[in-house]
Coordinates of N, CA, C and O in Angstrom, one line a residue:
M1 N 219.5 75.6 84.7 CA 219.0 75.6 86.1 C 220.1 75.1 87.0 O 220.8 74.2 86.7
S2 N 220.2 75.7 88.2 CA 221.1 75.3 89.2 C 220.7 74.0 89.8 O 219.6 73.5 89.7
R3 N 221.6 73.4 90.6 CA 221.4 72.1 91.2 C 221.5 72.3 92.8 O 222.4 72.8 93.3
P4 N 220.4 71.8 93.5 CA 220.5 71.9 94.9 C 221.4 70.9 95.5 O 221.5 69.8 95.1
E5 N 222.1 71.3 96.5 CA 222.9 70.4 97.3 C 222.5 70.6 98.8 O 222.6 71.6 99.4
V6 N 221.9 69.5 99.3 CA 221.3 69.5 100.6 C 222.1 68.6 101.5 O 222.3 67.4 101.2
P7 N 222.6 69.0 102.6 CA 223.4 68.1 103.5 C 222.5 67.1 104.2 O 221.3 67.4 104.5
L8 N 223.0 65.9 104.4 CA 222.3 64.9 105.1 C 222.5 65.1 106.6 O 223.6 65.5 107.0
R9 N 221.4 65.0 107.3 CA 221.5 65.1 108.8 C 221.4 63.7 109.4 O 220.7 62.8 108.8
D10 N 222.0 63.5 110.5 CA 221.9 62.1 111.1 C 221.6 62.2 112.6 O 221.8 63.3 113.2
R11 N 221.0 61.1 113.1 CA 220.8 61.0 114.5 C 220.9 59.5 114.8 O 220.6 58.7 113.9
K12 N 221.2 59.1 116.0 CA 221.3 57.7 116.4 C 220.1 57.3 117.0 O 219.5 57.9 117.9
L13 N 219.6 56.1 116.6 CA 218.4 55.5 117.2 C 219.0 54.7 118.4 O 219.6 53.6 118.2
W14 N 218.8 55.2 119.6 CA 219.5 54.6 120.7 C 219.0 53.2 121.0 O 219.8 52.4 121.5
A15 N 217.8 52.8 120.7 CA 217.3 51.5 121.0 C 218.1 50.4 120.2 O 218.3 49.3 120.7
T16 N 218.6 50.7 119.0 CA 219.2 49.7 118.2 C 220.7 50.1 117.8 O 221.4 49.3 117.3
G17 N 221.0 51.4 118.0 CA 222.3 51.9 117.6 C 222.4 52.3 116.1 O 223.5 52.6 115.6
D18 N 221.3 52.1 115.4 CA 221.3 52.5 114.0 C 221.4 54.0 113.8 O 221.0 54.8 114.6
V19 N 222.1 54.4 112.7 CA 222.2 55.8 112.3 C 221.1 56.1 111.3 O 220.9 55.5 110.3
L20 N 220.3 57.1 111.6 CA 219.2 57.5 110.8 C 219.6 58.8 110.0 O 220.1 59.7 110.6
L21 N 219.4 58.7 108.7 CA 219.8 59.9 107.8 C 218.5 60.5 107.3 O 217.5 59.9 107.1
R22 N 218.6 61.9 107.2 CA 217.5 62.6 106.6 C 218.0 63.8 105.9 O 219.1 64.3 106.2
A23 N 217.2 64.3 104.9 CA 217.5 65.5 104.2 C 216.3 66.4 104.3 O 215.2 66.0 104.3
E24 N 216.6 67.7 104.6 CA 215.5 68.7 104.7 C 215.7 69.7 103.6 O 216.8 70.1 103.3
L25 N 214.6 70.2 103.0 CA 214.6 71.1 101.9 C 213.8 72.3 102.3 O 212.7 72.2 102.7
D26 N 214.4 73.5 102.2 CA 213.8 74.8 102.5 C 213.0 75.2 101.3 O 213.6 75.4 100.2
L27 N 211.7 75.4 101.4 CA 210.9 75.8 100.3 C 210.1 77.1 100.6 O 210.0 77.5 101.8
L28 N 209.8 77.8 99.6 CA 208.8 78.9 99.6 C 207.5 78.4 99.0 O 207.5 77.8 97.9
L29 N 206.4 78.5 99.8 CA 205.1 78.0 99.4 C 204.2 79.2 99.1 O 204.1 80.1 99.8
K30 N 203.5 79.1 97.9 CA 202.6 80.2 97.5 C 201.3 80.1 98.3 O 200.7 79.0 98.2
D31 N 200.9 81.1 98.9 CA 199.6 81.1 99.7 C 198.5 81.7 98.9 O 198.6 82.0 97.7
N32 N 197.3 81.8 99.6 CA 196.1 82.3 99.0 C 196.1 83.8 98.9 O 195.3 84.4 98.2
N33 N 196.9 84.5 99.7 CA 196.9 85.9 99.9 C 197.7 86.6 98.8 O 198.9 87.0 99.0
A34 N 197.1 86.8 97.6 CA 197.7 87.4 96.5 C 199.1 86.8 96.1 O 200.0 87.5 95.6
G35 N 199.2 85.5 96.3 CA 200.4 84.8 95.9 C 201.7 85.2 96.7 O 202.7 85.2 96.2
Q36 N 201.5 85.4 98.0 CA 202.7 85.7 98.8 C 203.4 84.3 99.0 O 202.8 83.3 99.0
W37 N 204.7 84.4 99.3 CA 205.5 83.2 99.5 C 205.8 83.1 100.9 O 206.2 84.0 101.6
K38 N 205.6 81.8 101.5 CA 205.9 81.6 102.9 C 206.9 80.4 103.0 O 206.8 79.4 102.3
A39 N 207.9 80.6 103.8 CA 209.0 79.6 104.0 C 208.5 78.5 104.9 O 207.8 78.7 105.9
D40 N 209.0 77.3 104.5 CA 208.8 76.1 105.4 C 209.8 75.1 105.0 O 210.4 75.1 103.9
T41 N 210.1 74.2 105.9 CA 211.1 73.2 105.7 C 210.4 71.8 105.5 O 209.6 71.5 106.4
F42 N 210.7 71.1 104.5 CA 210.1 69.8 104.2 C 211.2 68.7 104.4 O 212.3 68.9 103.9
L43 N 210.8 67.6 104.9 CA 211.6 66.4 104.9 C 211.5 65.7 103.6 O 210.5 65.5 103.0
V44 N 212.7 65.5 103.0 CA 212.8 64.8 101.7 C 212.7 63.3 102.0 O 213.5 62.8 102.8
D45 N 211.7 62.6 101.4 CA 211.5 61.2 101.7 C 211.5 60.5 100.4 O 210.5 60.5 99.6
S46 N 212.6 59.8 100.1 CA 212.7 59.1 98.8 C 211.7 57.9 98.7 O 211.5 57.4 97.6
G47 N 211.2 57.5 99.8 CA 210.3 56.3 99.8 C 208.8 56.7 99.7 O 208.0 55.8 99.6
T48 N 208.5 57.9 99.7 CA 207.1 58.3 99.6 C 206.6 58.5 98.2 O 207.4 58.9 97.3
E49 N 205.3 58.3 98.0 CA 204.8 58.5 96.7 C 203.9 59.8 96.7 O 203.6 60.3 95.6
M50 N 203.7 60.4 97.9 CA 202.8 61.5 97.9 C 203.3 62.4 99.1 O 203.5 62.0 100.2
T51 N 203.4 63.7 98.8 CA 203.7 64.7 99.9 C 202.5 64.9 100.7 O 201.3 64.9 100.2
T52 N 202.7 65.0 102.0 CA 201.6 65.3 102.9 C 201.9 66.5 103.8 O 203.1 66.7 104.1
M53 N 200.9 67.2 104.2 CA 201.0 68.3 105.1 C 199.7 68.4 105.9 O 198.7 68.3 105.3
P54 N 199.8 68.4 107.3 CA 198.6 68.5 108.0 C 197.7 69.6 107.6 O 198.1 70.7 107.3
A55 N 196.4 69.3 107.5 CA 195.4 70.3 107.0 C 195.4 71.6 107.9 O 195.3 72.7 107.5
W56 N 195.6 71.4 109.3 CA 195.5 72.5 110.2 C 196.7 73.5 109.9 O 196.6 74.7 110.0
L57 N 197.9 72.9 109.5 CA 199.1 73.7 109.2 C 198.9 74.4 107.9 O 199.3 75.6 107.8
A58 N 198.4 73.7 106.9 CA 198.1 74.4 105.6 C 197.2 75.6 105.8 O 197.4 76.7 105.2
K59 N 196.1 75.4 106.7 CA 195.2 76.5 106.9 C 195.9 77.7 107.7 O 195.8 78.8 107.3
K60 N 196.8 77.3 108.6 CA 197.5 78.3 109.4 C 198.4 79.1 108.5 O 198.6 80.3 108.6
M61 N 199.0 78.5 107.4 CA 199.9 79.2 106.5 C 199.1 79.8 105.3 O 199.7 80.4 104.5
D62 N 197.8 79.6 105.3 CA 196.9 80.2 104.3 C 197.2 79.6 102.9 O 197.2 80.3 101.9
L63 N 197.5 78.3 102.9 CA 197.8 77.7 101.6 C 196.5 77.2 100.9 O 195.6 76.9 101.6
P64 N 196.5 77.2 99.6 CA 195.3 76.7 98.9 C 195.0 75.2 99.3 O 196.0 74.4 99.2
M65 N 193.8 74.9 99.6 CA 193.4 73.6 100.0 C 191.9 73.4 99.8 O 191.2 74.3 100.1
P66 N 191.5 72.3 99.3 CA 190.1 72.1 99.1 C 189.3 72.2 100.4 O 189.8 71.8 101.5
R67 N 188.1 72.8 100.4 CA 187.3 73.0 101.6 C 186.8 71.6 102.1 O 186.7 71.4 103.3
K68 N 186.4 70.7 101.2 CA 185.8 69.5 101.6 C 186.9 68.3 101.4 O 187.7 68.3 100.5
A69 N 186.8 67.4 102.3 CA 187.6 66.2 102.2 C 187.1 65.3 101.1 O 186.0 65.4 100.7
A70 N 188.1 64.6 100.5 CA 187.7 63.6 99.4 C 186.8 62.5 100.0 O 187.1 62.0 101.1
T71 N 185.7 62.3 99.3 CA 184.7 61.3 99.8 C 185.4 59.9 99.8 O 185.9 59.4 98.8
G72 N 185.3 59.3 101.0 CA 185.8 57.9 101.2 C 187.3 57.8 101.3 O 187.8 56.7 101.5
A73 N 188.1 58.8 101.2 CA 189.5 58.7 101.3 C 190.0 59.0 102.7 O 189.6 59.9 103.3
I74 N 190.8 58.0 103.2 CA 191.3 58.1 104.6 C 192.8 57.9 104.5 O 193.3 57.0 103.8
H75 N 193.5 58.7 105.3 CA 195.0 58.6 105.4 C 195.2 57.3 106.2 O 194.9 57.2 107.4
K76 N 195.8 56.3 105.6 CA 195.9 54.9 106.1 C 196.7 54.9 107.5 O 196.2 54.3 108.4
Q77 N 197.8 55.7 107.6 CA 198.6 55.6 108.8 C 197.9 56.3 110.0 O 198.0 55.9 111.1
T78 N 197.1 57.4 109.8 CA 196.5 58.1 110.8 C 195.0 58.0 111.0 O 194.4 58.4 111.9
R79 N 194.4 57.4 109.9 CA 192.9 57.3 109.9 C 192.2 58.6 109.8 O 191.0 58.7 110.1
L80 N 192.9 59.6 109.3 CA 192.3 61.0 109.2 C 191.7 61.2 107.8 O 192.2 60.6 106.8
E81 N 190.7 62.0 107.7 CA 190.2 62.4 106.3 C 191.3 63.1 105.5 O 192.2 63.6 106.1
I82 N 191.1 63.1 104.2 CA 192.1 63.7 103.3 C 191.5 64.7 102.4 O 190.4 64.5 101.9
R83 N 192.2 65.8 102.3 CA 191.9 66.8 101.2 C 193.1 66.7 100.2 O 194.2 66.7 100.6
A84 N 192.7 66.5 98.9 CA 193.8 66.3 97.9 C 193.9 67.6 97.2 O 193.0 68.1 96.6
G85 N 195.1 68.2 97.2 CA 195.3 69.4 96.5 C 196.7 69.5 95.9 O 197.4 68.5 95.7
L86 N 197.1 70.7 95.7 CA 198.4 71.0 95.0 C 199.2 72.0 95.9 O 198.6 72.9 96.4
L87 N 200.5 71.9 95.9 CA 201.4 73.0 96.5 C 202.1 73.6 95.3 O 202.6 72.9 94.4
R88 N 202.3 74.9 95.4 CA 203.2 75.6 94.5 C 204.4 76.1 95.3 O 204.2 76.7 96.3
A89 N 205.5 75.7 94.8 CA 206.7 76.0 95.7 C 207.9 76.4 94.8 O 208.0 76.1 93.6
R90 N 208.8 77.1 95.5 CA 210.2 77.4 94.9 C 211.2 76.9 96.0 O 210.9 76.9 97.2
I91 N 212.3 76.4 95.5 CA 213.3 75.9 96.4 C 214.2 77.1 96.8 O 214.8 77.8 95.9
I92 N 214.4 77.4 98.0 CA 215.2 78.5 98.5 C 216.7 78.1 98.1 O 217.2 77.0 98.4
G93 N 217.3 79.1 97.5 CA 218.7 78.9 97.1 C 218.9 78.6 95.6 O 220.0 78.6 95.1
L94 N 217.8 78.3 95.0 CA 217.8 78.0 93.5 C 217.3 79.2 92.8 O 216.8 80.2 93.4
D95 N 217.2 79.1 91.5 CA 216.6 80.2 90.7 C 215.1 80.2 91.0 O 214.6 79.5 91.8
G96 N 214.4 81.1 90.4 CA 213.0 81.3 90.7 C 212.0 80.3 90.1 O 210.8 80.6 90.1
T97 N 212.5 79.2 89.7 CA 211.6 78.2 89.1 C 210.6 77.8 90.1 O 210.8 77.5 91.2
E98 N 209.3 77.8 89.6 CA 208.2 77.4 90.4 C 207.8 76.0 90.1 O 207.7 75.6 88.9
F99 N 207.6 75.2 91.1 CA 207.2 73.8 91.0 C 205.8 73.6 91.5 O 205.4 74.2 92.5
T100 N 205.0 72.8 90.9 CA 203.7 72.5 91.4 C 203.6 70.9 91.5 O 204.0 70.2 90.6
F101 N 203.2 70.5 92.7 CA 203.1 69.1 93.0 C 201.9 68.7 93.9 O 201.5 69.6 94.6
P102 N 201.4 67.5 93.7 CA 200.3 67.1 94.5 C 200.6 66.9 96.0 O 201.8 66.6 96.3
C103 N 199.6 67.2 96.8 CA 199.8 67.1 98.2 C 198.5 66.6 98.9 O 197.4 67.0 98.5
F104 N 198.6 65.7 99.8 CA 197.5 65.3 100.7 C 197.5 66.1 101.9 O 198.6 66.3 102.5
F105 N 196.3 66.6 102.3 CA 196.2 67.4 103.6 C 195.3 66.6 104.5 O 194.1 66.7 104.5
P106 N 195.9 65.7 105.3 CA 195.1 64.9 106.3 C 194.6 65.7 107.5 O 195.3 66.6 107.9
G107 N 193.4 65.4 107.9 CA 192.9 65.9 109.2 C 192.0 67.1 109.0 O 191.7 67.5 107.8
D108 N 191.5 67.6 110.1 CA 190.5 68.7 110.1 C 191.3 70.0 110.1 O 192.1 70.2 111.0
P109 N 191.1 70.9 109.2 CA 191.8 72.2 109.2 C 191.6 73.0 110.4 O 192.4 73.9 110.7
D110 N 190.5 72.8 111.1 CA 190.1 73.6 112.3 C 190.5 72.9 113.6 O 190.1 73.4 114.6
A111 N 191.3 71.8 113.5 CA 191.6 71.1 114.8 C 193.1 70.7 114.8 O 193.4 69.6 114.4
P112 N 193.9 71.6 115.3 CA 195.3 71.2 115.4 C 195.5 70.1 116.5 O 194.6 70.0 117.3
P113 N 196.5 69.3 116.4 CA 196.7 68.2 117.4 C 196.8 68.8 118.8 O 197.3 69.9 119.0
K114 N 196.3 68.1 119.7 CA 196.3 68.5 121.1 C 197.6 68.5 121.8 O 197.8 69.2 122.8
N115 N 198.6 67.8 121.2 CA 199.9 67.7 121.9 C 200.9 68.8 121.5 O 202.0 68.7 121.9
L116 N 200.5 69.8 120.7 CA 201.4 70.8 120.3 C 201.4 72.0 121.3 O 200.4 72.3 121.8
P117 N 202.5 72.6 121.5 CA 202.6 73.8 122.4 C 201.7 74.9 121.9 O 201.6 75.2 120.7
G118 N 200.9 75.4 122.8 CA 200.0 76.5 122.4 C 198.7 76.1 121.9 O 197.8 76.9 121.6
S119 N 198.5 74.8 121.7 CA 197.1 74.3 121.2 C 196.2 74.1 122.4 O 196.7 73.9 123.5
T120 N 194.9 74.2 122.1 CA 194.0 74.0 123.2 C 193.4 72.6 123.1 O 193.4 72.0 122.1
G121 N 192.9 72.1 124.3 CA 192.3 70.8 124.3 C 193.1 69.8 125.0 O 194.2 69.8 125.4

């Protein structure tokens, strides 16, 4: 299997002068539509224990996601309901190996945030 090499990106936090580093990974995600692959860029976060993707975005991309939120589960940072599911992905630029990993889908799939361009409300 080949090895991905992803460049680190940086930006300066002007309030403190700190340099912030990040890595982004281009993935192909398998959708509900006969297993079509859709490209998206994910932030690599070595400090997280669980991948998250907004439920409205997963719905927009037609990704498999539970219809009902998990009973009693709330995304601590945002206080949004959670759907617990799986993503099937391939890494762009690597061989065709397919990876499956857990993902939380916080929020209402039918309610995109109001502060996004093109959203209503």
